[in-house]
Amino acid sequence: LESDLHPERPFLDEEQPEWRSDSKIAADLALYLSLKDAADEQMSVIKSGPNNEYTRAENALLMCQRVDLWCAGEREVESAVQHLLKLGQRFNDLEPENPEYITEFYPGASDL
């Protein structure tokens, strides 16, 4: 496999349009190419709903994440900021919160 060929590299199809038909590359990436083609096919099936359900659901999700404060008053802005702060604390706090003082003791293994 060529060192500068990465199958997910942006603009690869424009720079090297024949890379998939190269027998050495196809042999080296046979499993990857079959899985990638299957995943692309599944995504095209998912996105091909009769009423653009996928696009509408994606836009609805983005709208749920959007905070529109263009014409909001001071109270609305303050409550939106507090809401975003609570969401951030709830979903982005990945470090465990250790208590300042230990209130309960659980003995470990006796051989330690």
Backbone as numpy.savetxt, mean C-alpha at the origin, in Angstrom:
# Nx Ny Nz CAx CAy CAz Cx Cy Cz
20.98 -13.24 -16.37 20.13 -12.06 -16.37 21.02 -10.82 -16.37
20.70 -9.87 -17.22 21.49 -8.64 -17.29 21.36 -7.89 -15.98
22.45 -7.24 -15.57 22.44 -6.56 -14.28 21.56 -5.31 -14.30
21.38 -4.69 -15.47 20.58 -3.46 -15.53 19.12 -3.73 -15.86
18.72 -4.99 -16.01 17.34 -5.31 -16.32 16.60 -5.74 -15.07
15.67 -4.92 -14.66 14.79 -5.23 -13.54 13.37 -5.15 -14.08
12.57 -6.21 -13.97 11.28 -6.25 -14.64 10.28 -5.19 -14.18
10.47 -4.61 -13.01 9.55 -3.57 -12.54 10.12 -2.17 -12.73
11.21 -2.06 -13.43 11.83 -0.75 -13.66 10.90 0.13 -14.50
10.72 1.39 -14.12 9.86 2.28 -14.91 10.40 2.46 -16.33
9.51 2.52 -17.28 9.82 2.77 -18.70 10.64 1.66 -19.34
10.64 0.47 -18.76 11.41 -0.63 -19.33 10.87 -1.00 -20.70
9.55 -1.03 -20.85 8.97 -1.40 -22.14 9.28 -0.38 -23.23
9.45 0.89 -22.86 9.81 1.90 -23.86 11.29 1.82 -24.23
12.14 1.55 -23.23 13.59 1.51 -23.48 14.01 0.21 -24.16
13.45 -0.90 -23.74 13.79 -2.21 -24.31 12.50 -2.96 -24.61
11.82 -2.65 -25.71 10.52 -3.26 -25.97 10.57 -4.77 -26.21
11.72 -5.31 -26.58 11.82 -6.74 -26.88 12.33 -7.56 -25.71
12.37 -7.01 -24.51 12.97 -7.73 -23.39 12.19 -8.99 -23.04
10.89 -9.02 -23.20 10.11 -10.22 -22.87 10.32 -11.35 -23.87
10.66 -11.02 -25.11 10.84 -12.06 -26.12 12.25 -12.63 -26.14
13.17 -12.05 -25.38 14.54 -12.58 -25.29 14.49 -13.92 -24.56
15.04 -14.97 -25.19 14.92 -16.32 -24.63 15.64 -16.47 -23.29
16.80 -15.83 -23.11 17.52 -15.94 -21.84 16.75 -15.26 -20.72
16.23 -14.08 -20.99 15.45 -13.36 -19.96 14.18 -14.13 -19.65
13.51 -14.63 -20.68 12.27 -15.38 -20.47 12.53 -16.64 -19.64
13.67 -17.28 -19.85 13.99 -18.48 -19.07 14.30 -18.12 -17.62
15.05 -17.03 -17.42 15.40 -16.62 -16.06 14.19 -16.13 -15.27
13.26 -15.50 -15.94 12.12 -14.90 -15.25 10.80 -15.62 -15.54
10.86 -16.89 -15.89 9.65 -17.61 -16.29 8.59 -17.60 -15.18
8.97 -17.92 -13.97 8.01 -17.95 -12.87 7.47 -16.55 -12.59
8.37 -15.57 -12.55 7.94 -14.19 -12.30 6.96 -13.72 -13.37
7.29 -13.97 -14.63 6.44 -13.50 -15.72 5.07 -14.18 -15.69
5.02 -15.46 -15.37 3.72 -16.14 -15.31 2.88 -15.60 -14.16
3.50 -15.37 -12.99 2.77 -14.83 -11.85 2.32 -13.39 -12.12
3.19 -12.61 -12.73 2.86 -11.21 -13.04 1.71 -11.14 -14.05
1.75 -11.99 -15.08 0.67 -12.01 -16.06 -0.65 -12.43 -15.43
-0.60 -13.41 -14.53 -1.82 -13.86 -13.86 -2.38 -12.75 -12.96
-1.51 -12.06 -12.24 -1.95 -10.96 -11.38 -2.53 -9.82 -12.20
-1.89 -9.48 -13.31 -2.41 -8.43 -14.18 -3.77 -8.81 -14.76
-3.93 -10.07 -15.12 -5.21 -10.54 -15.65 -6.30 -10.44 -14.58
-5.97 -10.83 -13.35 -6.95 -10.74 -12.27 -7.34 -9.29 -11.99
-6.36 -8.40 -12.01 -6.68 -6.99 -11.77 -7.53 -6.42 -12.90
-7.29 -6.83 -14.13 -8.12 -6.34 -15.23 -9.55 -6.85 -15.09
-9.72 -8.08 -14.60 -11.07 -8.61 -14.36 -11.74 -7.82 -13.24
-11.00 -7.54 -12.18 -11.55 -6.79 -11.05 -11.98 -5.39 -11.50
-11.17 -4.75 -12.32 -11.44 -3.38 -12.75 -12.45 -3.28 -13.88
-12.90 -4.41 -14.44 -13.75 -4.36 -15.62 -15.24 -4.49 -15.29
-15.65 -4.00 -14.15 -17.06 -4.08 -13.79 -17.93 -3.26 -14.74
-19.20 -3.60 -14.85 -20.06 -2.92 -15.82 -20.32 -1.45 -15.50
-20.28 -1.08 -14.23 -20.58 0.30 -13.84 -19.38 1.00 -13.20
-18.18 0.58 -13.58 -16.94 1.15 -13.02 -16.93 1.10 -11.50
-17.31 -0.05 -10.95 -17.37 -0.19 -9.50 -16.01 0.01 -8.85
-14.96 -0.51 -9.47 -13.62 -0.40 -8.87 -13.20 1.06 -8.77
-13.37 1.81 -9.85 -12.98 3.22 -9.85 -13.82 4.01 -8.87
-15.12 3.71 -8.83 -15.99 4.42 -7.90 -15.62 4.11 -6.45
-15.30 2.85 -6.16 -14.90 2.48 -4.79 -13.57 3.12 -4.41
-12.65 3.15 -5.36 -11.36 3.78 -5.10 -11.53 5.27 -4.82
-12.36 5.95 -5.60 -12.61 7.37 -5.39 -13.34 7.62 -4.07
-14.27 6.72 -3.71 -14.98 6.87 -2.43 -14.01 6.72 -1.26
-13.08 5.80 -1.39 -12.07 5.63 -0.33 -11.20 6.86 -0.21
-10.80 7.42 -1.35 -9.99 8.64 -1.31 -10.77 9.80 -0.70
-12.07 9.88 -1.00 -12.88 10.95 -0.43 -13.04 10.78 1.08
-13.06 9.55 1.56 -13.14 9.34 3.01 -11.88 9.85 3.70
-10.77 9.80 3.00 -9.50 10.24 3.58 -9.27 11.73 3.43
-10.10 12.39 2.64 -9.92 13.79 2.33 -10.55 14.66 3.39
-9.90 15.74 3.72 -10.45 16.72 4.64 -10.59 18.03 3.87
-11.82 18.45 3.65 -12.08 19.66 2.90 -12.39 20.79 3.88
-11.47 21.72 4.03 -11.63 22.81 4.99 -11.70 24.16 4.30
-12.07 24.16 3.03 -12.05 25.41 2.26 -13.01 26.44 2.86
-14.22 26.08 3.13 -15.21 27.01 3.66 -15.55 26.73 5.12
-14.70 26.02 5.80 -15.00 25.64 7.18 -14.67 26.79 8.13
-15.36 26.77 9.23 -15.09 27.76 10.26 -14.02 27.26 11.22
-13.76 28.06 12.23 -12.68 27.75 13.17 -12.97 26.45 13.93
-14.22 26.25 14.37 -14.56 25.03 15.11 -14.43 23.79 14.25
-14.85 23.88 12.99 -14.74 22.73 12.09 -13.29 22.36 11.83
-12.45 23.39 11.65 -11.03 23.12 11.42 -10.41 22.48 12.65
-10.74 23.01 13.82 -10.19 22.45 15.06 -10.64 21.01 15.27
-11.92 20.73 15.02 -12.39 19.35 15.21 -11.79 18.41 14.17
-11.57 18.90 12.93 -10.95 18.06 11.90 -9.51 17.74 12.27
-8.79 18.73 12.80 -7.40 18.49 13.21 -7.35 17.51 14.38
-8.27 17.66 15.32 -8.31 16.72 16.45 -8.65 15.31 15.96
-9.57 15.20 15.02 -9.92 13.90 14.46 -8.72 13.27 13.77
-8.01 14.05 12.96 -6.82 13.52 12.29 -5.74 13.13 13.29
-5.61 13.89 14.36 -4.64 13.55 15.40 -5.00 12.22 16.04
-6.29 12.02 16.34 -6.72 10.75 16.94 -6.52 9.58 15.97
-6.82 9.81 14.68 -6.58 8.75 13.70 -5.10 8.41 13.61
-4.27 9.42 13.61 -2.83 9.18 13.55 -2.32 8.44 14.77
-2.82 8.82 15.94 -2.41 8.13 17.15 -2.88 6.69 17.14
-4.07 6.47 16.60 -4.64 5.12 16.63 -3.95 4.20 15.63
-3.69 4.70 14.43 -3.20 3.81 13.37 -1.70 3.93 13.09
-1.04 4.99 13.51 0.37 5.16 13.18 1.29 4.96 14.37
0.75 4.73 15.54 1.57 4.53 16.72 1.96 3.06 16.79
3.11 2.75 16.23 3.54 1.36 16.14 4.42 0.94 17.31
4.91 1.91 18.07 5.76 1.58 19.21 4.87 1.27 20.41
5.22 0.24 21.17 4.38 -0.07 22.34 4.50 1.02 23.40
3.41 1.27 24.06 3.41 2.26 25.13 3.76 1.56 26.43
4.93 1.81 26.93 5.36 1.21 28.18 4.94 2.12 29.33
4.37 1.56 30.39 3.96 2.40 31.52 5.19 3.01 32.21
4.96 4.17 32.82 6.07 4.84 33.51 6.53 4.03 34.72
5.58 3.42 35.41 5.91 2.61 36.57 5.30 1.22 36.37
6.01 0.21 36.82 5.50 -1.16 36.73 4.57 -1.37 37.90
3.33 -1.72 37.61 2.36 -1.92 38.69 2.14 -3.39 38.99
2.43 -4.26 38.00 2.26 -5.69 38.23 3.54 -6.39 37.81
3.89 -7.40 38.56 5.11 -8.14 38.26 4.75 -9.56 37.87
5.26 -9.98 36.74 5.08 -11.36 36.29 6.45 -12.02 36.25
6.70 -13.02 37.08 8.02 -13.63 37.10 8.28 -14.37 35.79
9.53 -14.33 35.35 9.92 -15.02 34.12 10.32 -16.43 34.42
11.05 -17.00 33.50 11.53 -18.37 33.67 12.55 -18.40 34.80
12.53 -19.46 35.59 13.40 -19.52 36.75 14.87 -19.72 36.39
15.14 -20.22 35.18 16.54 -20.48 34.81 17.22 -19.27 34.20
16.56 -18.16 34.13 17.19 -16.95 33.57 17.93 -16.24 34.61
